[in-house]
Backbone as CSV, one residue per row, in Angstrom:
resi,resn,N_x,N_y,N_z,CA_x,CA_y,CA_z,C_x,C_y,C_z
1,MET,-4.929,-12.030,4.511,-4.517,-10.881,3.698,-4.175,-9.718,4.610
2,THR,-3.126,-9.918,5.372,-2.627,-8.877,6.269,-1.364,-8.269,5.670
3,TYR,-0.971,-7.120,6.184,0.249,-6.498,5.668,1.478,-7.317,6.032
4,GLU,1.448,-7.986,7.168,2.558,-8.856,7.533,2.704,-9.993,6.515
5,ALA,1.572,-10.584,6.123,1.603,-11.687,5.147,2.049,-11.191,3.773
6,MET,1.552,-10.026,3.364,1.941,-9.496,2.055,3.408,-9.093,2.044
7,SER,3.910,-8.600,3.177,5.331,-8.277,3.282,6.186,-9.531,3.099
8,LEU,5.768,-10.638,3.701,6.500,-11.894,3.537,6.468,-12.367,2.087
9,ASP,5.347,-12.145,1.403,5.278,-12.485,-0.020,6.361,-11.744,-0.806
10,VAL,6.493,-10.448,-0.524,7.498,-9.643,-1.228,8.902,-10.135,-0.895
11,GLN,9.142,-10.443,0.384,10.465,-10.931,0.779,10.797,-12.259,0.106
12,HIS,9.805,-13.139,0.002,10.026,-14.413,-0.684,10.333,-14.187,-2.162
13,LEU,9.627,-13.240,-2.792,9.878,-12.933,-4.202,11.292,-12.392,-4.389
14,LEU,11.703,-11.466,-3.513,13.052,-10.915,-3.609,14.093,-12.020,-3.477
15,SER,13.839,-12.965,-2.582,14.766,-14.077,-2.394,14.833,-14.955,-3.644
16,GLN,13.673,-15.243,-4.227,13.642,-16.072,-5.428,14.348,-15.399,-6.603
17,LEU,14.283,-14.075,-6.646,14.922,-13.323,-7.720,16.375,-12.999,-7.404
18,HIS,16.845,-13.460,-6.249,18.224,-13.231,-5.801,18.543,-11.740,-5.703
19,ILE,17.579,-10.973,-5.200,17.761,-9.537,-4.976,18.054,-9.330,-3.497
20,SER,19.257,-8.903,-3.211,19.668,-8.741,-1.809,19.533,-7.315,-1.316
21,LYS,19.330,-6.364,-2.227,19.154,-4.963,-1.843,18.193,-4.322,-2.835
22,CYS,17.248,-3.548,-2.330,16.250,-2.974,-3.227,15.785,-1.614,-2.717
23,ILE,15.173,-0.874,-3.622,14.455,0.351,-3.281,12.985,0.039,-3.462
24,LEU,12.220,0.161,-2.411,10.798,-0.177,-2.464,9.965,1.085,-2.697
25,ILE,9.079,1.016,-3.688,8.128,2.092,-3.962,6.744,1.469,-3.967
26,GLY,5.866,1.950,-3.101,4.529,1.375,-3.009,3.461,2.444,-2.930
27,HIS,2.349,2.219,-3.623,1.224,3.147,-3.609,0.069,2.546,-2.821
28,SER,-0.522,3.320,-1.924,-1.709,2.924,-1.177,-1.450,1.635,-0.390
29,MET,-2.188,0.546,-0.666,-1.931,-0.712,0.030,-0.511,-1.198,-0.210
30,GLY,0.002,-0.956,-1.416,1.381,-1.317,-1.706,2.355,-0.526,-0.853
31,GLY,2.004,0.728,-0.565,2.835,1.537,0.309,2.851,1.009,1.726
32,LYS,1.699,0.579,2.211,1.646,0.003,3.560,2.418,-1.316,3.621
33,THR,2.353,-2.092,2.549,3.122,-3.335,2.505,4.619,-3.031,2.511
34,ALA,5.039,-2.042,1.730,6.450,-1.661,1.683,6.926,-1.149,3.037
35,MET,6.108,-0.327,3.699,6.474,0.175,5.024,6.605,-0.963,6.025
36,THR,5.681,-1.923,5.952,5.730,-3.069,6.868,7.013,-3.860,6.666
37,LEU,7.387,-4.103,5.406,8.607,-4.844,5.129,9.822,-4.114,5.692
38,ALA,9.896,-2.811,5.451,11.036,-2.032,5.941,11.112,-2.066,7.463
39,LEU,9.987,-1.977,8.113,9.966,-1.974,9.576,10.273,-3.361,10.143
40,GLN,9.858,-4.403,9.449,10.162,-5.752,9.909,11.660,-6.050,9.840
41,ARG,12.368,-5.380,8.950,13.789,-5.637,8.757,14.671,-4.538,9.339
42,ALA,14.137,-3.775,10.289,14.870,-2.642,10.838,15.131,-2.822,12.321
43,PHE,15.685,-1.775,12.944,15.975,-1.776,14.367,14.750,-2.146,15.199
44,SER,14.953,-2.932,16.206,13.923,-3.144,17.218,14.627,-3.402,18.537
45,TYR,13.902,-3.295,19.615,14.521,-3.501,20.914,13.502,-4.081,21.882
46,TRP,14.016,-4.710,22.935,13.126,-5.154,23.996,13.793,-4.890,25.327
47,VAL,12.953,-4.708,26.328,13.438,-4.371,27.662,12.923,-5.402,28.651
48,TRP,13.803,-5.940,29.486,13.394,-6.868,30.551,13.721,-6.243,31.893
49,ILE,12.724,-6.141,32.729,12.914,-5.567,34.059,12.775,-6.687,35.081
50,GLY,13.860,-6.994,35.773,13.850,-8.031,36.791,14.012,-7.424,38.178
51,PRO,14.095,-8.282,39.191,14.219,-7.781,40.565,15.475,-6.950,40.798
52,TRP,16.532,-7.224,40.029,17.798,-6.536,40.312,18.370,-5.777,39.112
53,ALA,17.711,-5.896,37.975,18.393,-5.323,36.813,17.404,-4.843,35.752
54,LEU,17.894,-3.944,34.947,17.189,-3.482,33.753,18.062,-3.855,32.560
55,LEU,17.546,-4.690,31.674,18.333,-5.186,30.553,17.752,-4.645,29.256
56,LEU,18.578,-4.002,28.465,18.155,-3.464,27.173,18.919,-4.181,26.082
57,CYS,18.208,-4.805,25.170,18.849,-5.545,24.079,18.419,-4.948,22.749
58,LEU,19.396,-4.761,21.878,19.126,-4.253,20.541,19.310,-5.369,19.525
59,LYS,18.327,-5.547,18.647,18.503,-6.461,17.537,19.367,-5.791,16.481
60,LYS,20.154,-6.578,15.807,20.980,-6.054,14.733,20.098,-5.498,13.620
61,ALA,20.422,-4.320,13.158,19.655,-3.718,12.070,19.890,-4.490,10.780
62,GLU,18.814,-4.734,10.028,18.920,-5.445,8.755,18.382,-4.555,7.646
63,THR,18.947,-3.357,7.564,18.475,-2.406,6.566,19.128,-2.620,5.218
64,ASP,19.975,-3.668,5.098,20.628,-3.912,3.820,19.621,-4.299,2.747
65,LEU,18.506,-4.918,3.121,17.513,-5.342,2.139,16.803,-4.136,1.524
66,VAL,16.293,-3.246,2.368,15.576,-2.058,1.886,16.530,-0.876,1.980
67,GLU,17.085,-0.513,0.842,18.063,0.582,0.813,17.367,1.927,0.982
68,ARG,16.241,2.103,0.302,15.425,3.314,0.400,13.962,2.920,0.268
69,LEU,13.093,3.811,0.744,11.659,3.512,0.767,10.881,4.724,0.286
70,VAL,9.901,4.481,-0.594,8.996,5.534,-1.050,7.563,5.065,-0.836
71,SER,6.803,5.840,-0.084,5.384,5.550,0.134,4.566,6.612,-0.583
72,VAL,3.712,6.165,-1.510,2.957,7.092,-2.353,1.528,7.227,-1.839
73,ASP,1.235,8.385,-1.315,-0.084,8.803,-0.834,-0.709,7.822,0.148
74,ILE,0.068,7.416,1.108,-0.439,6.591,2.203,0.494,6.783,3.382
75,SER,-0.056,6.690,4.592,0.744,6.843,5.801,0.554,5.608,6.684
76,PRO,1.378,5.445,7.711,1.249,4.282,8.605,0.171,4.486,9.656
77,THR,-1.012,4.875,9.206,-2.145,5.139,10.094,-3.405,4.530,9.487
78,PRO,-4.477,4.370,10.262,-5.730,3.832,9.703,-6.276,4.720,8.590
79,THR,-6.825,4.090,7.554,-7.352,4.828,6.411,-8.857,4.668,6.245
80,GLY,-9.508,3.944,7.152,-10.945,3.708,7.028,-11.782,4.953,6.856
81,PRO,-11.530,6.021,7.643,-12.384,7.209,7.556,-12.313,7.963,6.236
82,VAL,-11.262,7.753,5.415,-11.094,8.571,4.215,-11.220,7.784,2.916
83,THR,-11.460,6.486,2.986,-11.472,5.677,1.773,-12.859,5.135,1.445
84,SER,-13.092,4.941,0.145,-14.327,4.311,-0.338,-14.097,2.862,-0.725
85,PHE,-12.945,2.333,-0.361,-12.556,0.989,-0.766,-13.584,-0.076,-0.386
86,PRO,-14.099,-0.096,0.858,-15.106,-1.122,1.179,-16.343,-1.052,0.289
87,ALA,-16.759,0.165,-0.072,-17.922,0.307,-0.952,-17.612,-0.231,-2.352
88,TYR,-16.379,-0.032,-2.822,-15.986,-0.566,-4.120,-16.072,-2.092,-4.124
89,ILE,-15.561,-2.700,-3.070,-15.572,-4.162,-2.985,-17.008,-4.684,-2.976
90,SER,-17.865,-4.028,-2.220,-19.271,-4.437,-2.167,-19.922,-4.340,-3.541
91,ALA,-19.650,-3.257,-4.268,-20.229,-3.078,-5.601,-19.709,-4.138,-6.565
92,MET,-18.448,-4.478,-6.468,-17.881,-5.501,-7.347,-18.477,-6.874,-7.046
93,LYS,-18.697,-7.165,-5.765,-19.268,-8.459,-5.396,-20.715,-8.602,-5.864
94,SER,-21.441,-7.507,-5.924,-22.856,-7.570,-6.298,-23.078,-7.504,-7.815
95,MET,-22.020,-7.329,-8.587,-22.155,-7.237,-10.037,-22.683,-8.546,-10.627
96,SER,-23.542,-8.436,-11.604,-24.118,-9.613,-12.263,-24.138,-9.375,-13.766
97,LEU,-23.520,-10.303,-14.518,-23.458,-10.184,-15.974,-23.974,-11.468,-16.609
98,PRO,-24.688,-11.365,-17.737,-25.150,-12.570,-18.437,-23.986,-13.314,-19.069
99,ARG,-24.167,-14.586,-19.297,-23.139,-15.414,-19.904,-23.122,-15.225,-21.424
100,GLY,-21.967,-15.494,-22.024,-21.876,-15.570,-23.476,-21.948,-14.253,-24.218
101,ILE,-21.719,-13.136,-23.554,-21.770,-11.841,-24.231,-20.357,-11.422,-24.616
102,PRO,-20.213,-10.553,-25.639,-18.872,-10.086,-26.030,-18.202,-9.343,-24.878
103,ARG,-16.876,-9.344,-24.892,-16.135,-8.693,-23.833,-16.443,-7.197,-23.753
104,SER,-16.575,-6.538,-24.899,-16.875,-5.109,-24.908,-18.215,-4.828,-24.234
105,THR,-19.196,-5.696,-24.478,-20.504,-5.535,-23.842,-20.406,-5.776,-22.340
106,ALA,-19.636,-6.793,-21.953,-19.461,-7.097,-20.530,-18.833,-5.927,-19.786
107,ARG,-17.814,-5.315,-20.379,-17.157,-4.176,-19.736,-18.120,-2.997,-19.599
108,ARG,-18.927,-2.779,-20.651,-19.877,-1.661,-20.601,-20.928,-1.884,-19.523
109,LEU,-21.467,-3.101,-19.444,-22.475,-3.402,-18.425,-21.876,-3.337,-17.019
110,ALA,-20.664,-3.849,-16.878,-20.006,-3.805,-15.575,-19.762,-2.367,-15.145
111,GLU,-19.327,-1.534,-16.081,-19.089,-0.125,-15.742,-20.388,0.564,-15.340
112,ASP,-21.475,0.249,-16.044,-22.771,0.834,-15.690,-23.180,0.459,-14.262
113,GLN,-22.897,-0.787,-13.868,-23.274,-1.233,-12.529,-22.381,-0.617,-11.443
114,LEU,-21.151,-0.305,-11.794,-20.239,0.283,-10.819,-20.380,1.795,-10.714
115,ARG,-20.966,2.424,-11.712,-20.928,3.878,-11.848,-21.461,4.624,-10.630
116,SER,-22.542,4.133,-10.028,-23.153,4.866,-8.918,-22.282,4.875,-7.669
117,VAL,-21.420,3.872,-7.535,-20.549,3.777,-6.360,-19.150,4.282,-6.673
118,VAL,-18.609,3.839,-7.801,-17.257,4.249,-8.211,-17.430,5.393,-9.205
119,GLN,-17.451,6.598,-8.706,-17.841,7.740,-9.522,-16.698,8.334,-10.338
120,VAL,-15.459,8.017,-9.997,-14.320,8.545,-10.755,-14.042,7.620,-11.939
121,PRO,-14.143,8.116,-13.174,-13.976,7.247,-14.351,-12.655,6.485,-14.362
122,ALA,-11.570,7.138,-13.987,-10.261,6.472,-14.024,-10.216,5.297,-13.056
123,VAL,-10.856,5.422,-11.902,-10.877,4.332,-10.926,-11.726,3.182,-11.459
124,ARG,-12.858,3.498,-12.090,-13.690,2.444,-12.689,-12.896,1.680,-13.733
125,GLN,-12.181,2.401,-14.590,-11.404,1.738,-15.628,-10.317,0.859,-15.027
126,PHE,-9.710,1.324,-13.934,-8.695,0.510,-13.263,-9.307,-0.783,-12.719
127,LEU,-10.471,-0.681,-12.073,-11.126,-1.872,-11.532,-11.517,-2.836,-12.651
128,LEU,-11.930,-2.291,-13.774,-12.380,-3.137,-14.877,-11.245,-3.917,-15.527
129,THR,-9.998,-3.538,-15.292,-8.882,-4.337,-15.805,-8.838,-5.704,-15.142
130,ASN,-9.567,-5.870,-14.037,-9.601,-7.145,-13.317,-10.791,-8.018,-13.716
131,LEU,-11.559,-7.573,-14.706,-12.686,-8.361,-15.197,-12.186,-9.352,-16.245
132,VAL,-12.404,-10.645,-16.001,-11.898,-11.679,-16.905,-13.021,-12.638,-17.289
133,GLU,-12.835,-13.315,-18.403,-13.810,-14.302,-18.888,-13.268,-15.699,-18.642
134,VAL,-14.081,-16.533,-18.019,-13.729,-17.919,-17.770,-14.871,-18.800,-18.285
135,GLU,-14.639,-19.461,-19.411,-15.630,-20.351,-20.025,-16.967,-19.651,-20.227
136,GLY,-16.914,-18.445,-20.803,-18.125,-17.706,-21.117,-18.730,-16.948,-19.961
137,HIS,-18.156,-17.089,-18.782,-18.672,-16.411,-17.588,-17.691,-15.327,-17.169
138,TYR,-18.196,-14.122,-16.945,-17.339,-13.010,-16.548,-17.269,-12.921,-15.027
139,MET,-16.053,-12.742,-14.530,-15.830,-12.700,-13.094,-14.615,-11.805,-12.812
140,TRP,-14.423,-11.511,-11.533,-13.263,-10.725,-11.124,-12.092,-11.652,-10.830
141,ARG,-10.914,-11.279,-11.308,-9.729,-12.090,-11.038,-9.290,-11.967,-9.580
142,LEU,-9.742,-10.921,-8.896,-9.388,-10.692,-7.498,-10.133,-11.653,-6.580
143,ASN,-9.523,-11.965,-5.459,-10.181,-12.790,-4.443,-10.980,-11.861,-3.532
144,LEU,-12.183,-11.510,-3.989,-12.988,-10.540,-3.260,-13.399,-11.042,-1.882
145,GLU,-13.578,-12.351,-1.735,-13.952,-12.901,-0.435,-12.831,-12.689,0.578
146,ALA,-11.603,-12.941,0.163,-10.464,-12.738,1.063,-10.317,-11.269,1.427
147,ILE,-10.488,-10.397,0.433,-10.385,-8.960,0.697,-11.468,-8.529,1.677
148,SER,-12.697,-8.987,1.443,-13.804,-8.613,2.333,-13.554,-9.095,3.759
149,HIS,-13.051,-10.318,3.880,-12.812,-10.897,5.202,-11.743,-10.136,5.969
150,HIS,-10.781,-9.568,5.251,-9.652,-8.899,5.904,-9.708,-7.379,5.801
151,LEU,-10.873,-6.825,5.488,-10.987,-5.372,5.390,-10.513,-4.647,6.656
152,PRO,-10.820,-5.138,7.875,-10.298,-4.455,9.067,-8.771,-4.392,9.093
153,ASP,-8.100,-5.458,8.609,-6.632,-5.442,8.549,-6.136,-4.467,7.484
154,ILE,-6.818,-4.435,6.346,-6.395,-3.587,5.240,-6.569,-2.114,5.575
155,MET,-7.611,-1.786,6.332,-7.905,-0.391,6.640,-7.028,0.184,7.745
156,THR,-6.263,-0.660,8.429,-5.423,-0.169,9.518,-3.957,-0.367,9.153
157,PHE,-3.067,-0.346,10.162,-1.642,-0.577,9.942,-1.093,-1.306,11.154
158,PRO,-0.187,-2.267,10.955,0.335,-3.032,12.094,1.029,-2.129,13.121
159,ALA,1.022,-2.576,14.362,1.693,-1.834,15.438,3.171,-2.196,15.457
160,PHE,4.020,-1.197,15.450,5.465,-1.403,15.490,6.086,-0.535,16.579
161,GLN,7.032,-1.117,17.310,7.874,-0.342,18.210,9.238,-0.083,17.578
162,SER,9.553,-0.836,16.531,10.796,-0.619,15.801,10.642,0.579,14.868
163,TYR,11.758,1.016,14.306,11.711,2.090,13.325,12.643,1.751,12.170
164,TYR,12.378,2.366,11.031,13.217,2.148,9.852,14.179,3.324,9.725
165,PRO,15.492,3.094,9.814,16.451,4.196,9.849,16.916,4.683,8.480
166,GLY,16.413,4.083,7.406,16.882,4.454,6.083,16.160,5.662,5.509
167,PRO,16.672,6.209,4.398,16.019,7.341,3.723,14.619,6.962,3.251
168,THR,13.665,7.822,3.516,12.264,7.539,3.191,11.605,8.783,2.615
169,LEU,10.798,8.583,1.590,10.043,9.673,0.980,8.557,9.351,1.029
170,PHE,7.775,10.280,1.558,6.317,10.176,1.514,5.817,11.193,0.497
171,LEU,5.264,10.693,-0.613,4.692,11.545,-1.647,3.186,11.608,-1.458
172,ARG,2.655,12.784,-1.282,1.210,12.932,-1.090,0.626,13.831,-2.171
173,GLY,-0.620,13.557,-2.551,-1.318,14.415,-3.496,-2.000,15.559,-2.765
174,SER,-1.928,16.746,-3.314,-2.501,17.911,-2.637,-4.019,17.825,-2.520
175,LYS,-4.656,17.055,-3.397,-6.110,16.930,-3.382,-6.581,15.637,-2.719
176,SER,-5.646,14.884,-2.124,-5.980,13.594,-1.526,-6.065,13.700,-0.002
177,PRO,-7.018,12.988,0.626,-7.125,12.998,2.086,-6.331,11.883,2.770
178,TYR,-5.594,11.083,2.003,-4.989,9.878,2.571,-3.798,10.159,3.483
179,VAL,-3.107,11.274,3.271,-2.020,11.670,4.168,-2.319,13.071,4.662
180,SER,-2.549,13.204,5.959,-2.883,14.504,6.534,-1.786,14.961,7.487
181,ASP,-1.847,16.217,7.868,-0.832,16.777,8.762,-0.781,16.041,10.091
182,LYS,-1.907,15.529,10.537,-1.930,14.837,11.836,-1.197,13.499,11.787
183,ASP,-0.872,13.011,10.596,-0.128,11.756,10.463,1.373,11.949,10.638
184,PHE,1.833,13.202,10.636,3.276,13.459,10.584,4.013,12.908,11.804
185,SER,3.410,12.983,12.962,4.106,12.518,14.165,4.368,11.014,14.112
186,GLU,3.402,10.240,13.609,3.597,8.792,13.493,4.600,8.473,12.386
187,ILE,4.567,9.235,11.311,5.558,9.059,10.252,6.962,9.296,10.802
188,GLU,7.139,10.352,11.567,8.465,10.682,12.109,8.911,9.663,13.149
189,ARG,7.959,9.078,13.887,8.321,8.074,14.886,8.858,6.811,14.229
190,LEU,8.186,6.359,13.181,8.568,5.107,12.530,9.632,5.287,11.455
191,PHE,9.698,6.488,10.880,10.634,6.759,9.795,11.336,8.090,10.070
192,PRO,12.287,8.096,10.987,12.898,9.355,11.435,13.633,10.121,10.342
193,LYS,14.004,9.481,9.236,14.673,10.179,8.139,13.702,10.511,7.006
194,ALA,12.422,10.520,7.311,11.419,10.726,6.264,11.387,12.169,5.781
195,LYS,11.175,12.302,4.480,10.866,13.582,3.862,9.442,13.469,3.317
196,ILE,8.651,14.504,3.508,7.265,14.505,3.045,7.122,15.557,1.964
197,GLN,6.688,15.127,0.788,6.572,16.031,-0.359,5.151,15.982,-0.903
198,CYS,4.605,17.141,-1.197,3.240,17.242,-1.724,3.313,17.602,-3.210
199,ILE,2.573,16.857,-4.025,2.520,17.122,-5.462,1.208,17.844,-5.782
200,ALA,1.334,19.078,-6.217,0.171,19.929,-6.459,-0.710,19.359,-7.557
201,GLY,-2.011,19.419,-7.323,-2.981,19.002,-8.326,-3.234,17.524,-8.405
202,ALA,-2.525,16.728,-7.591,-2.688,15.274,-7.646,-3.686,14.811,-6.598
203,ASP,-4.489,13.825,-6.969,-5.379,13.163,-6.027,-4.672,11.905,-5.532
204,HIS,-5.432,10.897,-5.114,-4.814,9.692,-4.542,-3.923,8.965,-5.553
205,TRP,-4.297,9.005,-6.822,-3.523,8.313,-7.866,-2.443,9.275,-8.379
206,VAL,-1.485,9.542,-7.525,-0.476,10.565,-7.803,0.268,10.273,-9.104
207,HIS,0.677,9.028,-9.290,1.483,8.659,-10.451,0.707,8.788,-11.755
208,ALA,-0.628,8.669,-11.697,-1.457,8.814,-12.896,-1.873,10.269,-13.112
209,ASP,-2.128,10.988,-12.018,-2.581,12.374,-12.122,-1.466,13.321,-12.558
210,ARG,-0.277,13.121,-12.013,0.860,14.004,-12.311,2.119,13.154,-12.564
211,PRO,2.150,12.419,-13.683,3.258,11.488,-13.918,4.625,12.155,-13.996
212,GLN,4.714,13.321,-14.651,6.014,13.981,-14.782,6.546,14.409,-13.421
213,GLU,5.678,15.040,-12.617,6.094,15.481,-11.293,6.421,14.294,-10.386
214,PHE,5.665,13.207,-10.550,5.906,11.997,-9.763,7.292,11.426,-10.063
215,ILE,7.611,11.279,-11.346,8.908,10.724,-11.739,10.043,11.629,-11.281
216,ALA,9.848,12.948,-11.417,10.885,13.896,-10.998,11.144,13.787,-9.497
217,ALA,10.075,13.656,-8.710,10.235,13.542,-7.257,10.986,12.270,-6.886
218,ILE,10.669,11.158,-7.548,11.360,9.893,-7.287,12.839,10.013,-7.646
219,CYS,13.122,10.550,-8.833,14.513,10.663,-9.273,15.324,11.573,-8.356
220,ASN,14.756,12.684,-7.943,15.457,13.590,-7.037,15.749,12.908,-5.699
221,PHE,14.816,12.119,-5.222,15.010,11.405,-3.964,16.122,10.362,-4.086
222,LEU,16.168,9.663,-5.204,17.173,8.626,-5.395,18.580,9.214,-5.526
223,LEU,18.678,10.477,-5.934,19.961,11.121,-6.101,20.516,11.694,-4.794
224,LEU,19.665,11.744,-3.753,20.128,12.287,-2.482,21.202,11.372,-1.888
225,PRO,22.200,11.947,-1.196,23.242,11.117,-0.585,22.694,10.274,0.557
């Protein structure tokens, strides 16, 4: 469960759907996956230094697939210091529910068990959408073992020497710590045409906290030449 693997999943899906050009919009982990895909299909170069020569080779840019890119409240930098994601996964793995209870009761008990760790009600409700019943037993539809095993990969970002030359928008929430001013230099290195926009009053869930402002920012970006 690395960003490189998830990027390939998206590319395979686009191929199956016969989509040859797209605008990618990704939030949080989805944003890192979208950035990885754009960077994998963009300019890169390598240098060979021999006894008599310096050779510089440029790979052909393949920006036709990703026409534009929007990253929502995430940057191409490690996020471990600012996220509670590992604690959420641990709380979900330790949840225990009795068999044969109504779904409404299961959701209530699950929420009670998550409450001390996942303190934001909207985030708890989002996590609970992944609670499913299988033959009277309640479980998470997510592969928590795979997520736990790859937490170091999820909390960081792949190393790239290439850059994505297409139009890029980074939308950040004013109340969120996920994109900070110190990330700007890495954003500009990998995405030289990036615009960074802050949505006032939004936390990490920008699209849920300020939906009107979020949609307006996306539409304005898509209208740019």
